[in-house]
CSV table of N, CA and C in Angstrom, one decimal:
chain,number,residue,atom,x,y,z
A,1,MET,N,-0.2,1.3,-56.4
A,1,MET,CA,1.4,1.5,-55.4
A,1,MET,C,0.5,2.0,-54.3
A,2,GLY,N,-0.3,2.6,-54.4
A,2,GLY,CA,-1.0,3.4,-53.0
A,2,GLY,C,-0.9,2.9,-52.3
A,3,ASP,N,-1.9,2.0,-52.8
A,3,ASP,CA,-2.5,0.4,-51.5
A,3,ASP,C,-1.4,-0.5,-50.6
A,4,ASN,N,-0.5,-0.8,-52.0
A,4,ASN,CA,0.9,-1.6,-51.0
A,4,ASN,C,1.4,-0.6,-50.2
A,5,THR,N,1.1,0.6,-50.2
A,5,THR,CA,1.8,1.2,-49.5
A,5,THR,C,0.9,1.2,-47.7
A,6,VAL,N,-0.2,0.9,-48.2
A,6,VAL,CA,-1.3,1.5,-46.7
A,6,VAL,C,-1.1,-0.3,-46.6
A,7,ILE,N,-0.5,-1.2,-47.1
A,7,ILE,CA,-0.3,-2.7,-47.1
A,7,ILE,C,0.5,-2.4,-46.0
A,8,ILE,N,2.1,-2.2,-46.1
A,8,ILE,CA,3.3,-2.3,-46.2
A,8,ILE,C,3.4,-1.2,-44.5
A,9,ALA,N,2.3,-0.4,-45.0
A,9,ALA,CA,2.0,0.6,-43.4
A,9,ALA,C,1.6,-0.4,-42.3
A,10,LEU,N,0.8,-1.1,-42.3
A,10,LEU,CA,-0.4,-1.8,-41.1
A,10,LEU,C,0.2,-3.0,-41.2
A,11,ALA,N,1.3,-4.0,-41.9
A,11,ALA,CA,1.8,-4.9,-41.4
A,11,ALA,C,3.4,-4.5,-40.9
A,12,CYS,N,3.6,-2.9,-41.4
A,12,CYS,CA,4.9,-2.5,-40.2
A,12,CYS,C,4.4,-1.8,-38.8
A,13,ASN,N,3.1,-1.5,-38.8
A,13,ASN,CA,2.6,-1.2,-37.3
A,13,ASN,C,2.6,-2.3,-36.1
A,14,GLU,N,1.7,-3.0,-37.4
A,14,GLU,CA,1.7,-4.2,-36.3
A,14,GLU,C,3.3,-5.2,-35.9
A,15,CYS,N,4.1,-5.1,-36.8
A,15,CYS,CA,5.4,-5.8,-36.4
A,15,CYS,C,5.9,-5.0,-35.0
A,16,LYS,N,5.7,-3.6,-35.3
A,16,LYS,CA,6.1,-2.7,-33.9
A,16,LYS,C,5.4,-3.3,-32.9
A,17,ARG,N,4.3,-4.0,-33.0
A,17,ARG,CA,3.4,-3.9,-31.9
A,17,ARG,C,3.8,-5.1,-31.4
A,18,ARG,N,4.3,-6.5,-32.2
A,18,ARG,CA,5.2,-7.4,-31.8
A,18,ARG,C,6.2,-7.0,-31.4
A,19,ASN,N,7.0,-6.5,-31.3
A,19,ASN,CA,8.2,-6.5,-31.2
A,19,ASN,C,8.6,-5.7,-30.0
A,20,TYR,N,7.4,-4.5,-29.5
A,20,TYR,CA,7.2,-3.9,-28.0
A,20,TYR,C,6.7,-4.7,-27.4
A,21,SER,N,6.0,-5.9,-28.0
A,21,SER,CA,5.3,-6.3,-26.1
A,21,SER,C,6.7,-7.9,-26.4
A,22,THR,N,7.5,-7.9,-27.5
A,22,THR,CA,8.2,-8.6,-26.4
A,22,THR,C,9.3,-8.6,-26.3
A,23,ARG,N,9.4,-6.7,-26.1
A,23,ARG,CA,10.4,-6.3,-25.8
A,23,ARG,C,9.7,-6.2,-24.3
A,24,LYS,N,8.8,-5.5,-24.2
A,24,LYS,CA,8.2,-6.3,-22.7
A,24,LYS,C,8.2,-7.5,-21.9
A,25,ASN,N,8.4,-8.6,-22.3
A,25,ASN,CA,8.2,-9.6,-22.2
A,25,ASN,C,9.4,-10.0,-21.5
A,26,ARG,N,10.5,-9.2,-22.9
A,26,ARG,CA,11.7,-10.1,-22.2
A,26,ARG,C,12.5,-9.4,-21.3
A,27,GLN,N,12.0,-8.0,-21.0
A,27,GLN,CA,12.4,-7.1,-19.8
A,27,GLN,C,12.0,-7.5,-18.3
A,28,THR,N,10.7,-8.1,-18.9
A,28,THR,CA,10.3,-8.6,-17.3
A,28,THR,C,10.8,-9.7,-16.9
A,29,ASN,N,11.1,-11.0,-18.3
A,29,ASN,CA,11.7,-12.2,-17.5
A,29,ASN,C,13.2,-11.8,-16.5
A,30,ARG,N,13.6,-10.2,-17.1
A,30,ARG,CA,14.8,-10.3,-16.9
A,30,ARG,C,14.9,-10.3,-15.6
A,31,ASP,N,13.9,-9.3,-15.7
A,31,ASP,CA,13.7,-8.9,-14.2
A,31,ASP,C,13.5,-10.2,-13.0
């Protein structure tokens, strides 16, 4: 279960990064 938690945490980090980049791009496009 410990390994799974680490994998999920890493995946979550990547997701947040992607979402942040997407949000930035969307905001830039709006401007």
